[in-house]
Amino acid sequence: MASIIKTVKQIFMLFVLQCTKSNFALATIIESALEMCHSYSMNLKELAKHLNLSPTTVSRALNGYPEVGAETKRRVGAEAQRLGYQPNPHARRLATGRSHAIGHVFPTDRTLMIDPLFSDFVAGAAEIYAAHGFEVMLHAGGSEDEISVYRRYAQGGAVDGVVVLGPRVNDPRIAVLNKLKLPFIVHGRLDEHDDNYAWLDIDNRGAFQKATKLLTDLGHNRIGIINGLEDMTFALHRKQGYEYALRDKGISIDPMITSSGLMTEENGYRQTKRILQIANRPTALLLSSMLLVSGAMRAINEMGLHIGKDISVIAHDDGLPFLNAEGLVPSLTTTRSSIRAAGSRVAELLLNIITDADAEKPHELWSVDLIVRGSTGSVRV
Amino acid sequence: MASIIKTVKQIFMLFVLQCTKSNFALATIIESALEMCHSYSMNLKELAKHLNLSPTTVSRALNGYPEVGAETKRRVGAEAQRLGYQPNPHARRLATGRSHAIGHVFPTDRTLMIDPLFSDFVAGAAEIYAAHGFEVMLHAGGSEDEISVYRRYAQGGAVDGVVVLGPRVNDPRIAVLNKLKLPFIVHGRLDEHDDNYAWLDIDNRGAFQKATKLLTDLGHNRIGIINGLEDMTFALHRKQGYEYALRDKGISIDPMITSSGLMTEENGYRQTKRILQIANRPTALLLSSMLLVSGAMRAINEMGLHIGKDISVIAHDDGLPFLNAEGLVPSLTTTRSSIRAAGSRVAELLLNIITDADAEKPHELWSVDLIVRGSTGSVRV
DNA sequence: ATTGCGTCTCAAAGCGCTTTGGAAAAAACC
DNA sequence: GGTTTTTTCCAAAGCGCTTTGAGACGCAAT
């Protein structure tokens, strides 16, 4: 049945081609009818026949190989365009062994997936992929664990590479991916000087060190921090920066005014409240995400304190479009780095790795701007 | 060169197989060596040879066709498992014409992509896809417009179906997809009684009607609304519900206390401030998203008003995990519907459509709970 | 012994593309 | 003019799977 339909379509197709060739009056009408002939997709062989060329030549012409003459190339290109020919992606993948797709895997049992940072990162990456004719494949949760997904990806060449998100301390994924020889890049990194895998990271340590230093310079010596989950390397690095800056000034670290957990409005509120209720309460607060801010501000307001006066606040701003640090009152001092831009750059680097099989593995460390606004002030005496 | 490596691998592979067959002492060691032989992926033919069966039989056994005996099936399954055989996805797709992938396209020039609702929706959907062995393909921005992406998808069968997100008034996508015969489902819908395409929507109209009614019943007759972009159907429907409920009580609609725009913290703040500064200011406020809430609360606090007393607030809560309406102070009255659950259900429905080619197109309207909490109170006199 | 019917298995033909290894025609050299 | 080189093209062989159509076998019915 299906094949009958197909045959009919082919005949019809040939008819239309004849018409358009001979500038037949009905051509226009029929061409629009062709449009309706919904998803008829001509294949390479047909296109070749229509052009009186072999499939080989047509394929080469379309893929820009040098073995085919310029004029032929042009002719083929124009006709392919006119007839809306699209090579079948699966056939191409099978033949070339390259999938032109990048995999992104998110564990759903963790915070990461539900983290809105994700969508912004992927938005940035996806634009680059799209520009290079790559697709992005997503995998979330399900029964399969992240590592077996990678294994599966590597096996059949389902994707040409993957990006690893939200690296954790001692993250097992890196070793596996290296073993699988699946090109990958990590957004973030495990240790400062890792060089056996590609990564792009922001200088979390430096950022929080700078932020802490700003506060100590303003006279603060009781500084609280509300951080992300402590097995995430970004959170660890931020904490290190914080501790480093404190030690530098001879200020001791008080775990009571430290917190690590989910970056939600609610947690921002709770932890802020907890920390500010401590007898010797901090005069400044570092927040690891803008997502914590409104909760923290709520807690601060409730306690009758004023941001920038009674308590200084610095938050890390990933540039989420729905949370503007500058628009707050008072405007927020932040360490800022666009996660979307990071997504784009990560995509670029990964595509490079994929094309230049054995090029040097890139390591890119982005410094983070400390933008001083109204939420930080010298400590009140 | 590559082919030499491959040959070596195959020989090695055969060696390992022999060892494991004969329970050779070295088997364990070698098996682990095999593990290291990174991404060696055996193919169907090899597996068949190793089993002394034809590729046909093995393929059928693995895909559960009835033509192959139970015992053979078991044997094949066990051996495939043991050797970690995975059919090459591209070959399979080419042969079957089905891609086992679902497409999701996001325009990046609009708000939608950067909307964190997206990640939650996709998280829900992706789990279902994963459970059914489907991949999710994402496309964002780039130069290609959304409709040509669909066209491309339809052509080569790159995906088996797509989900349309954030439908707009007079959305052109639906007509195109219908013409392309590409299975699809819309999250949301254009008009109340649309039945020429599959959709799942929440009862936005009913939700905001209920919410508005709650407020009028509490004596409010000046009710403001801060809505999403007005060409999004969800926003339109919510507005209709709002207007309907007001008309029902004979309350006139004042465009001055109405707003539609991006759902960001900042816009929440601005619009709330604007609306509350109007001479005859509203005593209640409807917010179309939790993302607007903290901005709105900020504006309200700044003006020295108290939520639930001076002004009642109801927000729509999509169940974003980082924004908890119940944890706020006062806890927020909301119209609530989990966008993540919607994602899951949309995925299920789409998979049904794909398998049951010409089954009835599903239309599912989810009623929305109105959860009354502390942010609504009777109007002060 | 022949036929009929299940059950189990296989060889071979695709799916639509790329790519290898020439071959024919055109151009350039001696 | 004959030989080499370059240009331009092609036939055919895969890529790894599914699927069609049919063969081989055992067993009951004729």
Short mmCIF file of C-alpha atoms in Angstrom, two decimals, chain B residues 119-327:
data_model
loop_
_atom_site.label_atom_id
_atom_site.label_comp_id
_atom_site.label_asym_id
_atom_site.label_seq_id
_atom_site.Cartn_x
_atom_site.Cartn_y
_atom_site.Cartn_z
CA SER B 119 13.63 23.30 31.61
CA ASP B 120 11.03 21.98 33.96
CA PHE B 121 8.67 21.07 31.16
CA VAL B 122 11.39 19.27 29.27
CA ALA B 123 12.58 17.53 32.41
CA GLY B 124 9.15 16.03 32.78
CA ALA B 125 8.92 15.06 29.14
CA ALA B 126 12.42 13.70 28.91
CA GLU B 127 11.85 11.14 31.61
CA ILE B 128 9.00 9.66 29.65
CA TYR B 129 10.98 9.67 26.44
CA ALA B 130 13.88 7.98 28.14
CA ALA B 131 11.59 5.31 29.51
CA HIS B 132 10.39 4.55 26.00
CA GLY B 133 13.78 4.64 24.37
CA PHE B 134 13.19 7.96 22.68
CA GLU B 135 15.72 10.73 22.46
CA VAL B 136 14.87 14.38 22.70
CA MET B 137 16.25 16.75 20.15
CA LEU B 138 16.42 20.39 20.85
CA HIS B 139 16.69 23.22 18.44
CA ALA B 140 17.20 26.77 19.53
CA GLY B 141 17.56 29.88 17.52
CA GLY B 142 20.18 30.14 14.91
CA SER B 143 19.36 31.62 11.59
CA GLU B 144 16.87 28.95 10.65
CA ASP B 145 13.36 29.87 11.61
CA GLU B 146 11.20 27.50 13.53
CA ILE B 147 9.05 26.51 10.60
CA SER B 148 11.91 25.58 8.35
CA VAL B 149 13.28 23.44 11.10
CA TYR B 150 9.99 21.57 11.14
CA ARG B 151 10.16 21.22 7.41
CA ARG B 152 13.63 19.81 7.64
CA TYR B 153 12.59 17.46 10.39
CA ALA B 154 9.69 16.20 8.34
CA GLN B 155 11.80 15.67 5.25
CA GLY B 156 14.36 13.23 6.44
CA GLY B 157 12.37 11.85 9.30
CA ALA B 158 14.91 13.34 11.66
CA VAL B 159 12.32 13.10 14.39
CA ASP B 160 9.17 11.08 14.76
CA GLY B 161 7.24 13.98 16.19
CA VAL B 162 7.49 17.39 17.73
CA VAL B 163 5.96 19.24 20.61
CA VAL B 164 4.94 22.81 20.04
CA LEU B 165 5.55 25.06 22.98
CA GLY B 166 4.13 28.40 23.89
CA PRO B 167 1.43 28.70 21.23
CA ARG B 168 0.62 32.23 20.19
CA VAL B 169 -2.54 33.75 18.91
CA ASN B 170 -2.98 32.70 15.27
CA ASP B 171 0.09 30.56 15.54
CA PRO B 172 1.20 29.56 12.04
CA ARG B 173 3.03 26.49 13.22
CA ILE B 174 -0.04 24.35 13.58
CA ALA B 175 -1.13 24.66 9.96
CA VAL B 176 2.36 23.92 8.73
CA LEU B 177 2.76 20.86 10.87
CA ASN B 178 -0.60 19.54 9.80
CA LYS B 179 0.43 19.95 6.20
CA LEU B 180 3.75 18.27 6.81
CA LYS B 181 2.03 15.28 8.37
CA LEU B 182 4.57 15.43 11.13
CA PRO B 183 2.98 14.10 14.32
CA PHE B 184 2.82 16.82 16.92
CA ILE B 185 1.14 17.99 20.05
CA VAL B 186 0.74 21.47 21.39
CA HIS B 187 1.33 22.38 24.98
CA GLY B 188 -1.44 24.89 25.21
CA ARG B 189 -4.04 25.59 22.57
CA LEU B 190 -5.23 28.36 20.35
CA ASP B 191 -8.97 28.35 20.79
CA GLU B 192 -11.25 26.76 23.25
CA HIS B 193 -12.64 24.12 20.99
CA ASP B 194 -9.82 23.37 18.60
CA ASP B 195 -9.91 19.80 17.50
CA ASN B 196 -7.78 19.58 14.38
CA TYR B 197 -4.62 19.02 16.33
CA ALA B 198 -3.60 17.34 19.54
CA TRP B 199 -3.16 19.47 22.59
CA LEU B 200 -2.80 19.45 26.31
CA ASP B 201 -3.62 22.64 28.07
CA ILE B 202 -4.40 23.82 31.52
CA ASP B 203 -7.63 25.67 32.06
CA ASN B 204 -6.07 29.10 32.16
CA ARG B 205 -9.39 30.79 31.64
CA GLY B 206 -11.08 28.85 34.42
CA ALA B 207 -8.13 29.32 36.73
CA PHE B 208 -8.09 33.06 36.49
CA GLN B 209 -11.82 33.22 36.58
CA LYS B 210 -11.82 31.27 39.82
CA ALA B 211 -9.03 33.39 41.21
CA THR B 212 -10.81 36.59 40.29
CA LYS B 213 -14.04 35.30 41.72
CA LEU B 214 -12.32 34.50 44.98
CA LEU B 215 -11.22 38.09 45.14
CA THR B 216 -14.57 39.59 44.26
CA ASP B 217 -16.20 37.33 46.80
CA LEU B 218 -13.83 38.80 49.34
CA GLY B 219 -15.18 42.19 48.42
CA HIS B 220 -12.47 43.37 46.06
CA ASN B 221 -13.66 45.35 43.11
CA ARG B 222 -10.40 46.93 42.03
CA ILE B 223 -8.28 44.04 40.87
CA GLY B 224 -5.08 44.48 38.93
CA ILE B 225 -3.44 41.90 36.71
CA ILE B 226 0.14 41.45 35.58
CA ASN B 227 0.10 39.06 32.73
CA GLY B 228 2.44 37.44 30.21
CA LEU B 229 2.95 38.75 26.70
CA GLU B 230 -0.44 39.23 25.22
CA ASP B 231 0.11 37.30 22.05
CA MET B 232 0.69 34.14 24.01
CA THR B 233 -2.54 32.23 24.20
CA PHE B 234 -2.08 31.31 27.82
CA ALA B 235 -1.99 34.99 28.70
CA LEU B 236 -4.99 35.74 26.53
CA HIS B 237 -7.01 32.98 28.15
CA ARG B 238 -6.09 34.13 31.62
CA LYS B 239 -7.16 37.60 30.79
CA GLN B 240 -10.45 36.33 29.44
CA GLY B 241 -11.09 34.47 32.67
CA TYR B 242 -10.29 37.60 34.63
CA GLU B 243 -12.56 39.77 32.53
CA TYR B 244 -15.35 37.26 32.55
CA ALA B 245 -15.36 37.07 36.33
CA LEU B 246 -15.33 40.82 36.64
CA ARG B 247 -18.17 41.31 34.18
CA ASP B 248 -20.10 38.70 36.05
CA LYS B 249 -20.06 40.99 39.05
CA GLY B 250 -20.69 44.06 37.00
CA ILE B 251 -17.23 45.39 37.64
CA SER B 252 -15.82 47.43 34.80
CA ILE B 253 -12.42 46.63 33.38
CA ASP B 254 -9.77 49.26 33.80
CA PRO B 255 -6.85 48.95 31.42
CA MET B 256 -4.82 51.13 33.74
CA ILE B 257 -4.48 48.32 36.26
CA THR B 258 -3.71 45.76 33.62
CA SER B 259 -0.32 44.87 32.26
CA SER B 260 1.22 42.34 29.96
CA GLY B 261 4.88 41.77 29.34
CA LEU B 262 7.86 39.67 30.19
CA MET B 263 7.62 37.60 33.28
CA THR B 264 10.70 38.75 35.12
CA GLU B 265 11.46 39.89 38.61
CA GLU B 266 12.08 43.36 37.37
CA ASN B 267 8.90 43.65 35.38
CA GLY B 268 6.98 42.34 38.36
CA TYR B 269 8.43 45.14 40.41
CA ARG B 270 7.84 47.86 37.85
CA GLN B 271 4.33 46.99 36.93
CA THR B 272 3.27 46.48 40.52
CA LYS B 273 4.70 49.82 41.43
CA ARG B 274 3.04 51.49 38.49
CA ILE B 275 -0.32 49.96 39.22
CA LEU B 276 -0.20 50.70 42.91
CA GLN B 277 0.62 54.33 42.30
CA ILE B 278 -2.56 54.94 40.41
CA ALA B 279 -4.94 57.21 42.26
CA ASN B 280 -7.66 54.68 42.82
CA ARG B 281 -5.34 51.78 43.35
CA PRO B 282 -6.41 48.18 43.32
CA THR B 283 -6.84 46.20 46.49
CA ALA B 284 -5.87 42.97 44.84
CA LEU B 285 -3.42 41.76 42.26
CA LEU B 286 -3.24 38.76 39.97
CA LEU B 287 0.19 37.64 38.80
CA SER B 288 0.63 35.34 35.86
CA SER B 289 3.81 33.75 37.14
CA MET B 290 5.78 33.06 40.27
CA LEU B 291 8.66 34.75 38.52
CA LEU B 292 6.85 38.04 38.98
CA VAL B 293 6.22 37.50 42.65
CA SER B 294 9.39 38.63 44.29
CA GLY B 295 9.42 41.80 42.24
CA ALA B 296 5.83 42.45 43.13
CA MET B 297 6.43 41.77 46.80
CA ARG B 298 9.34 44.11 46.74
CA ALA B 299 7.22 46.89 45.30
CA ILE B 300 4.47 46.22 47.78
CA ASN B 301 6.82 46.27 50.75
CA GLU B 302 8.42 49.43 49.56
CA MET B 303 5.09 51.15 49.52
CA GLY B 304 4.51 50.11 53.07
CA LEU B 305 1.62 47.84 52.23
CA HIS B 306 0.98 44.45 53.70
CA ILE B 307 0.15 41.48 51.57
CA GLY B 308 -3.03 39.75 52.61
CA LYS B 309 -4.18 42.84 54.46
CA ASP B 310 -3.75 46.00 52.43
CA ILE B 311 -3.51 44.08 49.24
CA SER B 312 -4.42 40.58 48.24
CA VAL B 313 -2.21 38.68 45.84
CA ILE B 314 -2.80 35.57 43.80
CA ALA B 315 -0.12 34.19 41.51
CA HIS B 316 -0.06 31.37 39.06
CA ASP B 317 2.36 28.69 40.19
CA ASP B 318 3.81 26.32 37.62
CA GLY B 319 5.53 24.39 40.35
CA LEU B 320 9.02 25.61 39.65
CA PRO B 321 11.17 23.83 42.16
CA PHE B 322 13.20 26.84 43.13
CA LEU B 323 10.23 29.01 43.92
CA ASN B 324 7.96 27.77 46.62
CA ALA B 325 4.72 29.68 47.06
CA GLU B 326 3.92 28.04 50.35
CA GLY B 327 7.18 29.05 51.96
#
